[in-house]
Amino acid sequence: MKRTATVALPKGKVKKVKLATRKEIEEIKRLLLEHYPDSVTELHYRNLYELLVSVMLSAQCTDKRVNIITPALFEKYPDIHALAQADVEEVKELIKSCSFFNNKAKNLVAMARMVEEQYGGEIPLDEKELVKLPGVGQKTAHVVLIEYTGANLMAVDTHVFRVAHRLGLSNATTPEGTEEDLVRKFKTDLHRLHQAMVLFGRYICKAVKPECERCFLTEYCKSKDNFKPR
């Protein structure tokens, strides 16, 4: 019996994709690590504070846009203490070209104040504590820990979700379910694989007009549909 993945597609359509075999999974993993041996985030940061703020801003926003916004933001608020004292309206003005800037500004200031009040000004490097911070969900916490500590974790953004489904690595319709599938199937080198899948999805396996002629995983591709999480 063939294994298939059922996922939600644009316009309510459902696409069934044959799932990758164990042998295919191992080869996909090998090739991703081979082509992206030293992959890191494209967000610009100099310390844990700047990384966390940048990752929070990157939700539903491109890394390129975040990198344009953050220099002025970090100049005015160079650390947690400064951001904790910030006026939300002034933060909004600095990040207004970022998507959902109203909520993000509120969360940034609230996050900084909580770090000051409950963690002595030190950002916790523990997933359970990180997700308690305003505006920090599991994906944000994982990205921070992956990048800053090299933790063996997976984070699923739109690029990772799309790549995972095009390659038949998951049958989940949500980022959380997709993350569980990738963790179970890859097991190790998750931090490197996360960033490799982000870069692969961003520059080769694009949502629209994927560059299949440049792709090193063509033989493992199950579909060119633009998979999106529910």
PDB file of C-alpha atoms in Angstrom:
ATOM      1  CA  MET A   1       0.000   0.000   0.000  1.00  0.00           C
ATOM      2  CA  LYS A   2       1.437   3.350  -1.043  1.00  0.00           C
ATOM      3  CA  ARG A   3       1.863   6.007   1.612  1.00  0.00           C
ATOM      4  CA  THR A   4       0.478   9.410   0.712  1.00  0.00           C
ATOM      5  CA  ALA A   5       0.405  12.849   2.302  1.00  0.00           C
ATOM      6  CA  THR A   6      -2.719  14.978   2.222  1.00  0.00           C
ATOM      7  CA  VAL A   7      -2.125  18.719   2.516  1.00  0.00           C
ATOM      8  CA  ALA A   8      -4.106  21.895   2.046  1.00  0.00           C
ATOM      9  CA  LEU A   9      -3.376  23.847  -1.120  1.00  0.00           C
ATOM     10  CA  PRO A  10      -4.459  27.296  -2.302  1.00  0.00           C
ATOM     11  CA  LYS A  11      -8.148  27.617  -3.317  1.00  0.00           C
ATOM     12  CA  GLY A  12      -9.113  24.749  -1.027  1.00  0.00           C
ATOM     13  CA  LYS A  13      -7.650  22.020  -3.219  1.00  0.00           C
ATOM     14  CA  VAL A  14      -6.133  18.903  -1.698  1.00  0.00           C
ATOM     15  CA  LYS A  15      -3.056  17.276  -3.123  1.00  0.00           C
ATOM     16  CA  LYS A  16      -1.917  13.756  -2.254  1.00  0.00           C
ATOM     17  CA  VAL A  17       1.831  13.316  -2.478  1.00  0.00           C
ATOM     18  CA  LYS A  18       3.714  10.071  -2.204  1.00  0.00           C
ATOM     19  CA  LEU A  19       5.844  10.095   0.929  1.00  0.00           C
ATOM     20  CA  ALA A  20       9.603   9.672   0.717  1.00  0.00           C
ATOM     21  CA  THR A  21      11.046   6.272   1.561  1.00  0.00           C
ATOM     22  CA  ARG A  22      13.653   5.804   4.270  1.00  0.00           C
ATOM     23  CA  LYS A  23      16.348   5.546   1.606  1.00  0.00           C
ATOM     24  CA  GLU A  24      15.140   8.759  -0.049  1.00  0.00           C
ATOM     25  CA  ILE A  25      15.053  10.556   3.311  1.00  0.00           C
ATOM     26  CA  GLU A  26      18.650   9.633   4.024  1.00  0.00           C
ATOM     27  CA  GLU A  27      19.766  10.808   0.576  1.00  0.00           C
ATOM     28  CA  ILE A  28      17.826  14.088   0.885  1.00  0.00           C
ATOM     29  CA  LYS A  29      19.486  14.673   4.250  1.00  0.00           C
ATOM     30  CA  ARG A  30      22.933  13.911   2.865  1.00  0.00           C
ATOM     31  CA  LEU A  31      22.522  16.225  -0.109  1.00  0.00           C
ATOM     32  CA  LEU A  32      21.139  19.112   1.940  1.00  0.00           C
ATOM     33  CA  LEU A  33      24.082  18.909   4.346  1.00  0.00           C
ATOM     34  CA  GLU A  34      26.527  18.574   1.459  1.00  0.00           C
ATOM     35  CA  HIS A  35      25.224  21.648  -0.360  1.00  0.00           C
ATOM     36  CA  TYR A  36      24.774  23.779   2.772  1.00  0.00           C
ATOM     37  CA  PRO A  37      27.612  22.673   5.083  1.00  0.00           C
ATOM     38  CA  ASP A  38      27.916  25.906   7.063  1.00  0.00           C
ATOM     39  CA  SER A  39      24.494  27.462   6.669  1.00  0.00           C
ATOM     40  CA  VAL A  40      23.478  30.175   9.136  1.00  0.00           C
ATOM     41  CA  THR A  41      20.679  32.697   9.360  1.00  0.00           C
ATOM     42  CA  GLU A  42      20.754  35.662   6.984  1.00  0.00           C
ATOM     43  CA  LEU A  43      19.572  37.945   9.777  1.00  0.00           C
ATOM     44  CA  HIS A  44      22.247  40.401  10.924  1.00  0.00           C
ATOM     45  CA  TYR A  45      22.963  40.335  14.661  1.00  0.00           C
ATOM     46  CA  ARG A  46      25.866  40.767  17.072  1.00  0.00           C
ATOM     47  CA  ASN A  47      24.526  39.208  20.241  1.00  0.00           C
ATOM     48  CA  LEU A  48      21.639  37.217  21.715  1.00  0.00           C
ATOM     49  CA  TYR A  49      19.501  40.318  22.260  1.00  0.00           C
ATOM     50  CA  GLU A  50      19.795  41.386  18.625  1.00  0.00           C
ATOM     51  CA  LEU A  51      19.148  37.847  17.425  1.00  0.00           C
ATOM     52  CA  LEU A  52      15.951  37.482  19.452  1.00  0.00           C
ATOM     53  CA  VAL A  53      14.618  40.869  18.340  1.00  0.00           C
ATOM     54  CA  SER A  54      15.458  40.125  14.696  1.00  0.00           C
ATOM     55  CA  VAL A  55      13.776  36.729  14.774  1.00  0.00           C
ATOM     56  CA  MET A  56      10.672  38.236  16.383  1.00  0.00           C
ATOM     57  CA  LEU A  57      10.535  40.850  13.625  1.00  0.00           C
ATOM     58  CA  SER A  58      11.049  38.246  10.886  1.00  0.00           C
ATOM     59  CA  ALA A  59       7.642  36.607  11.405  1.00  0.00           C
ATOM     60  CA  GLN A  60       5.684  37.179   8.177  1.00  0.00           C
ATOM     61  CA  CYS A  61       8.498  39.481   7.035  1.00  0.00           C
ATOM     62  CA  THR A  62      11.593  38.918   4.934  1.00  0.00           C
ATOM     63  CA  ASP A  63      15.070  38.771   6.453  1.00  0.00           C
ATOM     64  CA  LYS A  64      16.107  41.465   3.981  1.00  0.00           C
ATOM     65  CA  ARG A  65      13.487  43.856   5.324  1.00  0.00           C
ATOM     66  CA  VAL A  66      14.399  43.073   8.939  1.00  0.00           C
ATOM     67  CA  ASN A  67      18.063  43.803   8.213  1.00  0.00           C
ATOM     68  CA  ILE A  68      17.047  47.218   6.856  1.00  0.00           C
ATOM     69  CA  ILE A  69      15.004  48.006   9.968  1.00  0.00           C
ATOM     70  CA  THR A  70      17.259  46.822  12.780  1.00  0.00           C
ATOM     71  CA  PRO A  71      20.314  49.138  12.523  1.00  0.00           C
ATOM     72  CA  ALA A  72      18.297  52.193  13.595  1.00  0.00           C
ATOM     73  CA  LEU A  73      16.353  50.151  16.131  1.00  0.00           C
ATOM     74  CA  PHE A  74      19.506  48.808  17.773  1.00  0.00           C
ATOM     75  CA  GLU A  75      21.162  52.208  17.702  1.00  0.00           C
ATOM     76  CA  LYS A  76      18.331  53.667  19.769  1.00  0.00           C
ATOM     77  CA  TYR A  77      17.776  50.564  21.902  1.00  0.00           C
ATOM     78  CA  PRO A  78      21.153  48.785  22.112  1.00  0.00           C
ATOM     79  CA  ASP A  79      20.173  46.291  24.801  1.00  0.00           C
ATOM     80  CA  ILE A  80      17.330  44.730  26.783  1.00  0.00           C
ATOM     81  CA  HIS A  81      17.409  47.462  29.417  1.00  0.00           C
ATOM     82  CA  ALA A  82      17.020  50.231  26.848  1.00  0.00           C
ATOM     83  CA  LEU A  83      14.201  48.438  25.047  1.00  0.00           C
ATOM     84  CA  ALA A  84      12.409  47.814  28.344  1.00  0.00           C
ATOM     85  CA  GLN A  85      12.286  51.584  28.878  1.00  0.00           C
ATOM     86  CA  ALA A  86      11.089  52.304  25.345  1.00  0.00           C
ATOM     87  CA  ASP A  87       7.912  54.048  24.343  1.00  0.00           C
ATOM     88  CA  VAL A  88       5.884  51.638  22.226  1.00  0.00           C
ATOM     89  CA  GLU A  89       4.891  54.382  19.782  1.00  0.00           C
ATOM     90  CA  GLU A  90       8.537  55.231  19.142  1.00  0.00           C
ATOM     91  CA  VAL A  91       9.313  51.567  18.496  1.00  0.00           C
ATOM     92  CA  LYS A  92       6.383  51.407  16.083  1.00  0.00           C
ATOM     93  CA  GLU A  93       7.826  54.336  14.144  1.00  0.00           C
ATOM     94  CA  LEU A  94      11.179  52.579  13.783  1.00  0.00           C
ATOM     95  CA  ILE A  95       9.713  49.279  12.576  1.00  0.00           C
ATOM     96  CA  LYS A  96       6.673  50.567  10.638  1.00  0.00           C
ATOM     97  CA  SER A  97       7.885  49.103   7.339  1.00  0.00           C
ATOM     98  CA  CYS A  98       7.703  45.629   8.901  1.00  0.00           C
ATOM     99  CA  SER A  99       4.539  43.555   8.668  1.00  0.00           C
ATOM    100  CA  PHE A 100       2.302  43.607  11.774  1.00  0.00           C
ATOM    101  CA  PHE A 101       4.484  46.361  13.245  1.00  0.00           C
ATOM    102  CA  ASN A 102       1.863  47.418  15.806  1.00  0.00           C
ATOM    103  CA  ASN A 103       1.740  44.062  17.552  1.00  0.00           C
ATOM    104  CA  LYS A 104       5.454  43.484  17.121  1.00  0.00           C
ATOM    105  CA  ALA A 105       6.309  46.791  18.790  1.00  0.00           C
ATOM    106  CA  LYS A 106       4.099  45.959  21.753  1.00  0.00           C
ATOM    107  CA  ASN A 107       5.594  42.479  22.047  1.00  0.00           C
ATOM    108  CA  LEU A 108       9.178  43.718  21.781  1.00  0.00           C
ATOM    109  CA  VAL A 109       8.774  46.156  24.652  1.00  0.00           C
ATOM    110  CA  ALA A 110       6.772  43.651  26.731  1.00  0.00           C
ATOM    111  CA  MET A 111       9.399  40.976  26.068  1.00  0.00           C
ATOM    112  CA  ALA A 112      12.212  43.274  27.218  1.00  0.00           C
ATOM    113  CA  ARG A 113      10.336  44.286  30.353  1.00  0.00           C
ATOM    114  CA  MET A 114       9.672  40.657  31.261  1.00  0.00           C
ATOM    115  CA  VAL A 115      13.334  39.757  30.744  1.00  0.00           C
ATOM    116  CA  GLU A 116      14.309  42.663  33.006  1.00  0.00           C
ATOM    117  CA  GLU A 117      11.759  41.878  35.700  1.00  0.00           C
ATOM    118  CA  GLN A 118      11.766  38.083  35.763  1.00  0.00           C
ATOM    119  CA  TYR A 119      15.158  37.052  34.360  1.00  0.00           C
ATOM    120  CA  GLY A 120      17.450  39.733  35.742  1.00  0.00           C
ATOM    121  CA  GLY A 121      18.013  41.229  32.308  1.00  0.00           C
ATOM    122  CA  GLU A 122      19.382  37.974  30.885  1.00  0.00           C
ATOM    123  CA  ILE A 123      17.509  36.348  27.983  1.00  0.00           C
ATOM    124  CA  PRO A 124      16.911  32.708  28.971  1.00  0.00           C
ATOM    125  CA  LEU A 125      18.433  30.096  26.671  1.00  0.00           C
ATOM    126  CA  ASP A 126      15.825  27.509  27.556  1.00  0.00           C
ATOM    127  CA  GLU A 127      12.871  26.715  25.322  1.00  0.00           C
ATOM    128  CA  LYS A 128      10.330  26.484  28.147  1.00  0.00           C
ATOM    129  CA  GLU A 129      11.365  29.892  29.437  1.00  0.00           C
ATOM    130  CA  LEU A 130      11.740  31.539  26.039  1.00  0.00           C
ATOM    131  CA  VAL A 131       8.183  30.733  24.989  1.00  0.00           C
ATOM    132  CA  LYS A 132       6.887  32.504  28.089  1.00  0.00           C
ATOM    133  CA  LEU A 133       8.113  35.799  26.663  1.00  0.00           C
ATOM    134  CA  PRO A 134       5.552  37.967  24.813  1.00  0.00           C
ATOM    135  CA  GLY A 135       5.732  37.440  21.067  1.00  0.00           C
ATOM    136  CA  VAL A 136       7.942  34.364  21.342  1.00  0.00           C
ATOM    137  CA  GLY A 137       6.356  31.135  20.156  1.00  0.00           C
ATOM    138  CA  GLN A 138       7.901  27.734  19.614  1.00  0.00           C
ATOM    139  CA  LYS A 139       9.224  28.559  16.152  1.00  0.00           C
ATOM    140  CA  THR A 140      10.919  31.765  17.314  1.00  0.00           C
ATOM    141  CA  ALA A 141      12.409  29.992  20.336  1.00  0.00           C
ATOM    142  CA  HIS A 142      13.726  27.178  18.155  1.00  0.00           C
ATOM    143  CA  VAL A 143      15.273  29.537  15.606  1.00  0.00           C
ATOM    144  CA  VAL A 144      17.068  31.434  18.379  1.00  0.00           C
ATOM    145  CA  LEU A 145      18.354  28.240  20.001  1.00  0.00           C
ATOM    146  CA  ILE A 146      19.351  26.733  16.642  1.00  0.00           C
ATOM    147  CA  GLU A 147      21.307  29.810  15.631  1.00  0.00           C
ATOM    148  CA  TYR A 148      22.799  30.795  18.984  1.00  0.00           C
ATOM    149  CA  THR A 149      23.499  27.424  20.588  1.00  0.00           C
ATOM    150  CA  GLY A 150      23.436  24.930  17.707  1.00  0.00           C
ATOM    151  CA  ALA A 151      20.628  23.049  19.442  1.00  0.00           C
ATOM    152  CA  ASN A 152      19.408  19.883  17.715  1.00  0.00           C
ATOM    153  CA  LEU A 153      16.008  21.405  16.963  1.00  0.00           C
ATOM    154  CA  MET A 154      13.852  22.001  13.888  1.00  0.00           C
ATOM    155  CA  ALA A 155      11.818  25.105  13.099  1.00  0.00           C
ATOM    156  CA  VAL A 156       9.268  25.225  10.293  1.00  0.00           C
ATOM    157  CA  ASP A 157       8.634  28.458   8.410  1.00  0.00           C
ATOM    158  CA  THR A 158       6.903  28.750   5.039  1.00  0.00           C
ATOM    159  CA  HIS A 159      10.058  27.703   3.169  1.00  0.00           C
ATOM    160  CA  VAL A 160      10.669  24.610   5.286  1.00  0.00           C
ATOM    161  CA  PHE A 161       6.985  23.675   5.132  1.00  0.00           C
ATOM    162  CA  ARG A 162       6.922  23.909   1.332  1.00  0.00           C
ATOM    163  CA  VAL A 163      10.174  21.995   0.848  1.00  0.00           C
ATOM    164  CA  ALA A 164       9.149  19.279   3.296  1.00  0.00           C
ATOM    165  CA  HIS A 165       5.906  18.635   1.433  1.00  0.00           C
ATOM    166  CA  ARG A 166       7.337  18.872  -2.060  1.00  0.00           C
ATOM    167  CA  LEU A 167       9.892  16.238  -1.061  1.00  0.00           C
ATOM    168  CA  GLY A 168       7.320  14.022   0.646  1.00  0.00           C
ATOM    169  CA  LEU A 169       8.908  14.383   4.076  1.00  0.00           C
ATOM    170  CA  SER A 170       5.681  15.140   5.921  1.00  0.00           C
ATOM    171  CA  ASN A 171       1.950  14.511   5.780  1.00  0.00           C
ATOM    172  CA  ALA A 172       1.066  17.245   8.265  1.00  0.00           C
ATOM    173  CA  THR A 173      -1.077  20.276   7.440  1.00  0.00           C
ATOM    174  CA  THR A 174       0.436  22.509  10.145  1.00  0.00           C
ATOM    175  CA  PRO A 175       3.969  23.754  10.873  1.00  0.00           C
ATOM    176  CA  GLU A 176       3.920  21.997  14.237  1.00  0.00           C
ATOM    177  CA  GLY A 177       3.005  18.656  12.714  1.00  0.00           C
ATOM    178  CA  THR A 178       5.577  19.103   9.972  1.00  0.00           C
ATOM    179  CA  GLU A 179       8.237  19.840  12.573  1.00  0.00           C
ATOM    180  CA  GLU A 180       7.417  16.613  14.409  1.00  0.00           C
ATOM    181  CA  ASP A 181       7.731  14.629  11.172  1.00  0.00           C
ATOM    182  CA  LEU A 182      11.085  16.189  10.271  1.00  0.00           C
ATOM    183  CA  VAL A 183      12.496  15.627  13.758  1.00  0.00           C
ATOM    184  CA  ARG A 184      11.421  11.981  13.703  1.00  0.00           C
ATOM    185  CA  LYS A 185      12.770  11.322  10.216  1.00  0.00           C
ATOM    186  CA  PHE A 186      16.038  13.286  10.298  1.00  0.00           C
ATOM    187  CA  LYS A 187      16.854  12.819  14.024  1.00  0.00           C
ATOM    188  CA  THR A 188      20.314  14.448  13.918  1.00  0.00           C
ATOM    189  CA  ASP A 189      21.871  17.618  12.451  1.00  0.00           C
ATOM    190  CA  LEU A 190      18.489  19.291  12.763  1.00  0.00           C
ATOM    191  CA  HIS A 191      19.940  22.779  13.272  1.00  0.00           C
ATOM    192  CA  ARG A 192      21.924  22.534  10.034  1.00  0.00           C
ATOM    193  CA  LEU A 193      19.046  20.947   8.145  1.00  0.00           C
ATOM    194  CA  HIS A 194      16.656  23.687   9.247  1.00  0.00           C
ATOM    195  CA  GLN A 195      18.808  26.435   7.804  1.00  0.00           C
ATOM    196  CA  ALA A 196      19.639  24.362   4.727  1.00  0.00           C
ATOM    197  CA  MET A 197      15.920  23.914   3.989  1.00  0.00           C
ATOM    198  CA  VAL A 198      15.299  27.631   4.533  1.00  0.00           C
ATOM    199  CA  LEU A 199      17.996  28.603   2.030  1.00  0.00           C
ATOM    200  CA  PHE A 200      17.009  25.872  -0.412  1.00  0.00           C
ATOM    201  CA  GLY A 201      13.389  27.009  -0.302  1.00  0.00           C
ATOM    202  CA  ARG A 202      14.269  30.686  -0.514  1.00  0.00           C
ATOM    203  CA  TYR A 203      16.607  30.508  -3.505  1.00  0.00           C
ATOM    204  CA  ILE A 204      15.899  27.277  -5.397  1.00  0.00           C
ATOM    205  CA  CYS A 205      12.661  25.569  -4.383  1.00  0.00           C
ATOM    206  CA  LYS A 206      10.698  28.815  -4.544  1.00  0.00           C
ATOM    207  CA  ALA A 207       6.954  29.059  -3.994  1.00  0.00           C
ATOM    208  CA  VAL A 208       6.430  30.461  -7.501  1.00  0.00           C
ATOM    209  CA  LYS A 209       8.590  29.343 -10.403  1.00  0.00           C
ATOM    210  CA  PRO A 210      10.952  27.014  -8.546  1.00  0.00           C
ATOM    211  CA  GLU A 211      14.363  26.857 -10.225  1.00  0.00           C
ATOM    212  CA  CYS A 212      14.246  23.162 -11.023  1.00  0.00           C
ATOM    213  CA  GLU A 213      17.166  23.383 -13.446  1.00  0.00           C
ATOM    214  CA  ARG A 214      19.417  24.296 -10.482  1.00  0.00           C
ATOM    215  CA  CYS A 215      17.899  21.786  -8.086  1.00  0.00           C
ATOM    216  CA  PHE A 216      20.037  18.955  -6.706  1.00  0.00           C
ATOM    217  CA  LEU A 217      16.967  17.136  -5.342  1.00  0.00           C
ATOM    218  CA  THR A 218      14.936  16.893  -8.542  1.00  0.00           C
ATOM    219  CA  GLU A 219      14.695  13.098  -8.480  1.00  0.00           C
ATOM    220  CA  TYR A 220      13.119  13.213  -5.011  1.00  0.00           C
ATOM    221  CA  CYS A 221      10.554  15.923  -5.811  1.00  0.00           C
ATOM    222  CA  LYS A 222       6.941  14.755  -5.539  1.00  0.00           C
ATOM    223  CA  SER A 223       5.184  17.954  -6.602  1.00  0.00           C
ATOM    224  CA  LYS A 224       5.764  21.554  -7.657  1.00  0.00           C
ATOM    225  CA  ASP A 225       2.598  22.802  -5.960  1.00  0.00           C
ATOM    226  CA  ASN A 226       2.905  25.782  -3.615  1.00  0.00           C
ATOM    227  CA  PHE A 227       2.115  24.038  -0.340  1.00  0.00           C
ATOM    228  CA  LYS A 228       0.943  26.291   2.462  1.00  0.00           C
ATOM    229  CA  PRO A 229       0.157  25.369   6.077  1.00  0.00           C
ATOM    230  CA  ARG A 230      -3.412  25.646   7.307  1.00  0.00           C
TER     231      ARG A 230
END
